[in-house]
Coordinates of C-alpha atoms in Angstrom, one line a residue:
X1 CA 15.2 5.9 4.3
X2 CA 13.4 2.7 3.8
X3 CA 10.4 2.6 1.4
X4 CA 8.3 -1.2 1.3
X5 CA 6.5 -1.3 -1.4
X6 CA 3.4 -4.0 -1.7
X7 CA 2.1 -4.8 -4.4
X8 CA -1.5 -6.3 -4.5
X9 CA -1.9 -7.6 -8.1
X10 CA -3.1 -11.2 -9.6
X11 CA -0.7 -10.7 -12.2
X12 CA 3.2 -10.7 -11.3
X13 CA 4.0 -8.7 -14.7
X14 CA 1.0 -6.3 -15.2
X15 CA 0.6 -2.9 -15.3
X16 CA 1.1 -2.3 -11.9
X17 CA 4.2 -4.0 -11.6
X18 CA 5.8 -2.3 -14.5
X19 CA 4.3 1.4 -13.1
X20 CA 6.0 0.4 -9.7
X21 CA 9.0 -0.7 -10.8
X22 CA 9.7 2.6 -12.0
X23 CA 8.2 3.9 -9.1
X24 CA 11.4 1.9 -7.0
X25 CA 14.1 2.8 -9.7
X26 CA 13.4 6.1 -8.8
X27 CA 13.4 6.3 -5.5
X28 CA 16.8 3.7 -4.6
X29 CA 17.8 6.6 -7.7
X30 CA 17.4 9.2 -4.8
X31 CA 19.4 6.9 -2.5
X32 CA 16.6 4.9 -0.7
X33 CA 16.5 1.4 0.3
X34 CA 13.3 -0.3 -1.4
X35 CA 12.3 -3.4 0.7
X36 CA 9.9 -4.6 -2.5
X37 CA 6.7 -7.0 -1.0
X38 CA 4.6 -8.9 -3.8
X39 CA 1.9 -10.1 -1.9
X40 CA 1.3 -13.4 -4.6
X41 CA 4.5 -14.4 -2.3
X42 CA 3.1 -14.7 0.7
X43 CA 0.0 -16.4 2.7
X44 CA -2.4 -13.4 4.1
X45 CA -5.4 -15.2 4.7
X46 CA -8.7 -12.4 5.3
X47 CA -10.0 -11.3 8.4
X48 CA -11.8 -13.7 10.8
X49 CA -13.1 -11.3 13.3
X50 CA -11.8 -13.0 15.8
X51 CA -11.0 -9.6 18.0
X52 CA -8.1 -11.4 19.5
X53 CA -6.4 -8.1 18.3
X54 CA -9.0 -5.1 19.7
X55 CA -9.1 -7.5 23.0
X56 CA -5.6 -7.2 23.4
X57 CA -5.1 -10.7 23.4
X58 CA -2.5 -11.1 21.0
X59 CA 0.7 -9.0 19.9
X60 CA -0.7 -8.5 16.3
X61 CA -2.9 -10.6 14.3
X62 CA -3.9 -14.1 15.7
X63 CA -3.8 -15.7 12.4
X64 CA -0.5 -17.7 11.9
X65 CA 0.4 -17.0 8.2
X66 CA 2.6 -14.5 6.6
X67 CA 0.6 -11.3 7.6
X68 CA 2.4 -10.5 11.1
X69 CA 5.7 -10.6 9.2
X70 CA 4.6 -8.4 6.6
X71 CA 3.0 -6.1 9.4
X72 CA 6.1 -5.6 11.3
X73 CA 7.9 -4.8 8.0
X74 CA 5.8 -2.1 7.7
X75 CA 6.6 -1.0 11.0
X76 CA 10.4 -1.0 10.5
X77 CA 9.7 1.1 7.0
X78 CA 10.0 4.6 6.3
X79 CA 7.5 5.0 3.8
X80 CA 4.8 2.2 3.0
X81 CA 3.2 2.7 -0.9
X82 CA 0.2 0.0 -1.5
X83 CA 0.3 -0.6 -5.6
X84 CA -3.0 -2.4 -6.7
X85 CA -5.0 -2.5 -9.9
X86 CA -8.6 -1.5 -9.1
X87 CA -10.7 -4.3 -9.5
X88 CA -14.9 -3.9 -9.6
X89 CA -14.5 -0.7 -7.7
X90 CA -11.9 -2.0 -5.0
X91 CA -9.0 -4.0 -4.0
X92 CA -8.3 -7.1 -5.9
X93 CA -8.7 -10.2 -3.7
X94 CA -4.8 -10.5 -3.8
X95 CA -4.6 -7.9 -1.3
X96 CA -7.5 -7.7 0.7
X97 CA -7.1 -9.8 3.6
X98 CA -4.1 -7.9 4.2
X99 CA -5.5 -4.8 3.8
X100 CA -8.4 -6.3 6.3
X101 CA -6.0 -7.1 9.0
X102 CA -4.5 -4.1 9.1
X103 CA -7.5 -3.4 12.1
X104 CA -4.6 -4.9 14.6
X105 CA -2.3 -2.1 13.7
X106 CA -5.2 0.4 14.7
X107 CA -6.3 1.7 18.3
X108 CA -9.9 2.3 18.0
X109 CA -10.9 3.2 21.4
X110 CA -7.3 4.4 23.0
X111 CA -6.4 1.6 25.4
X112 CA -3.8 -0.4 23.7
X113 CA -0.2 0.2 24.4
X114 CA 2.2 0.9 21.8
X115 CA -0.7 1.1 19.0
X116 CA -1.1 2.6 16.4
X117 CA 1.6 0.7 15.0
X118 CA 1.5 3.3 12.2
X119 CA 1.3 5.8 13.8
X120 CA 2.3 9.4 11.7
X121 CA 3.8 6.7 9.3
X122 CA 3.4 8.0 5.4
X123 CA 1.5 6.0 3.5
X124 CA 0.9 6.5 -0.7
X125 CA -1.0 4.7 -3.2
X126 CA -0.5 3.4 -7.0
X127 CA -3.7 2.0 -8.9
X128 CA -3.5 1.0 -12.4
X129 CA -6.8 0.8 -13.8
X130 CA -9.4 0.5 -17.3
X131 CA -10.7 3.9 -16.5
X132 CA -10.7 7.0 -14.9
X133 CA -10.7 8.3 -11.7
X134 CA -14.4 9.2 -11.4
X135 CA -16.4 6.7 -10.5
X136 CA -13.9 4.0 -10.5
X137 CA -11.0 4.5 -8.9
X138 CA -12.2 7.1 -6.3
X139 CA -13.7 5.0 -4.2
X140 CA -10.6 3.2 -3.5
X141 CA -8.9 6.1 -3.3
X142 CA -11.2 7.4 -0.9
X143 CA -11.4 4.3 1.3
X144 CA -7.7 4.0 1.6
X145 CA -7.7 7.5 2.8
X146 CA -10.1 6.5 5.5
X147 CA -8.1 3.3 6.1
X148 CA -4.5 5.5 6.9
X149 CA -6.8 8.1 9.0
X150 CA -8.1 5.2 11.2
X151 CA -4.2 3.9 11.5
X152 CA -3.3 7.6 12.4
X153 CA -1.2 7.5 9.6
X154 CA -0.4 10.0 6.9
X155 CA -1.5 9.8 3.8
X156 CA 1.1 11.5 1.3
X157 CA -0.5 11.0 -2.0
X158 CA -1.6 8.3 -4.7
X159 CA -1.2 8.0 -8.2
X160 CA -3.8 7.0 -10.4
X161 CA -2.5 5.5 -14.1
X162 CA -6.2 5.2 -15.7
X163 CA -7.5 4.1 -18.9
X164 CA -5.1 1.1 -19.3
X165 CA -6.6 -0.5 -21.9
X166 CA -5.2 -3.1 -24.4
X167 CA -5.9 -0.4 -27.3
X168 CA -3.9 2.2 -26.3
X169 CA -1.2 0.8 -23.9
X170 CA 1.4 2.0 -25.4
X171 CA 0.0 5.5 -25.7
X172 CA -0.5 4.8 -21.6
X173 CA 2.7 3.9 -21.2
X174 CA 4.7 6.6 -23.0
X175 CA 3.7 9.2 -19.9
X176 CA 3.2 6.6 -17.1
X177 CA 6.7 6.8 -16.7
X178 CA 6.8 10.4 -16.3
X179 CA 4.1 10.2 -14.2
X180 CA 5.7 7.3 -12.0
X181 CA 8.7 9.1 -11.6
X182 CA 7.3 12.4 -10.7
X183 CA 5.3 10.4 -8.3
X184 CA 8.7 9.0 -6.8
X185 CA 10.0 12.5 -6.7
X186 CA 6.7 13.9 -4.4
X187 CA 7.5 10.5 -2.2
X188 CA 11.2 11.2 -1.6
X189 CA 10.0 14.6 -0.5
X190 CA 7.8 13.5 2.0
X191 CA 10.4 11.7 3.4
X192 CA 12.5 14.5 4.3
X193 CA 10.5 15.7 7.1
X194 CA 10.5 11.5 8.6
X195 CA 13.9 10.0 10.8
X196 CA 15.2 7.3 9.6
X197 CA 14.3 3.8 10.2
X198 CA 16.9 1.9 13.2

């Protein structure tokens, strides 16, 4: 099975990184093919609003950057896991527009043919954050849910590695890899009941 992975981070060796590179060990470990996405790699410019998409004037997205690419990618996977460090109670900007556009893989009022794109496609999530869950990170969580709902997706699970702080890091780290790996686990499970990618 094919798992992308995206990761949505300003920094390229943070905590998310490191918690999703285990994440990916694991899971080509249980014999999958990891098609690994760093979004600091590619131009996604945000949402213009255009409606070229909801109009059905365009395949996709009408923006020419790296988005479309990355959106067809996504299509082609298995498994798509978004990895992202909460950042003032959301995505970091890193990720955003792409999370933004993902409104041209949706099919809000059921007249566009072959959408959703995503349709019964698993979909996980990996924060790192400073805190916990409450009051932090649960309103990502929560909004990503709504996000896979609205792409008649299915949401499989997140992980949550909280209170990543430089203090106790190393404490943080020494189950984070459990945790990662366990996560991995629950993720090559879901994919049992998917067919594989052509």
């Amino acid at each position: 099975m094919r798992v992308m992975t995206i990761l949505g981070s300003p920094r390229r060796q943070g905590n998310t990184a490191k918690v999703l590179v285990w994440i990916e060990e694991a899971l080509r470990a249980a014999g999958h093919e990891v098609d690994s996405v760093n979004v600091l790699d590619y131009q996604v410019r945000g949402c213009s609003e255009c409606l070229a998409c909801m109009e059905k004037r365009t395949e996709l997205c009408s923006i020419a950057d790296d988005g479309n690419p990355l959106f067809r990618r996504m299509v082609a996977a298995d498994l798509v896991l978004v990895a992202a460090p909460v950042f003032c109670w959301g995505f970091p900007a890193q990720i955003k527009g792409l999370i933004d556009r993902l409104c041209c893989m949706m099919d809000s009022d059921g007249r566009r043919p072959g959408v959703p794109r995503l349709y019964d496609k698993p979909m996980a999530l990996l924060l790192t954050s400073g805190g916990d869950e409450a009051d932090n990170a649960d309103l990502v969580i929560r909004g990503f849910e709504h996000i896979v709902a609205f792409l008649q997706a299915r949401m499989v699970g997140y992980l949550l590695i909280g209170g990543y702080t430089l203090a106790d890091k190393k404490q943080i780290e020494d189950t984070a890899r459990t945790r990662a790996i366990e996560f991995a686990k629950m993720l090559d499970l879901s994919l049992g009941s998917t067919s594989p990618s052509s």
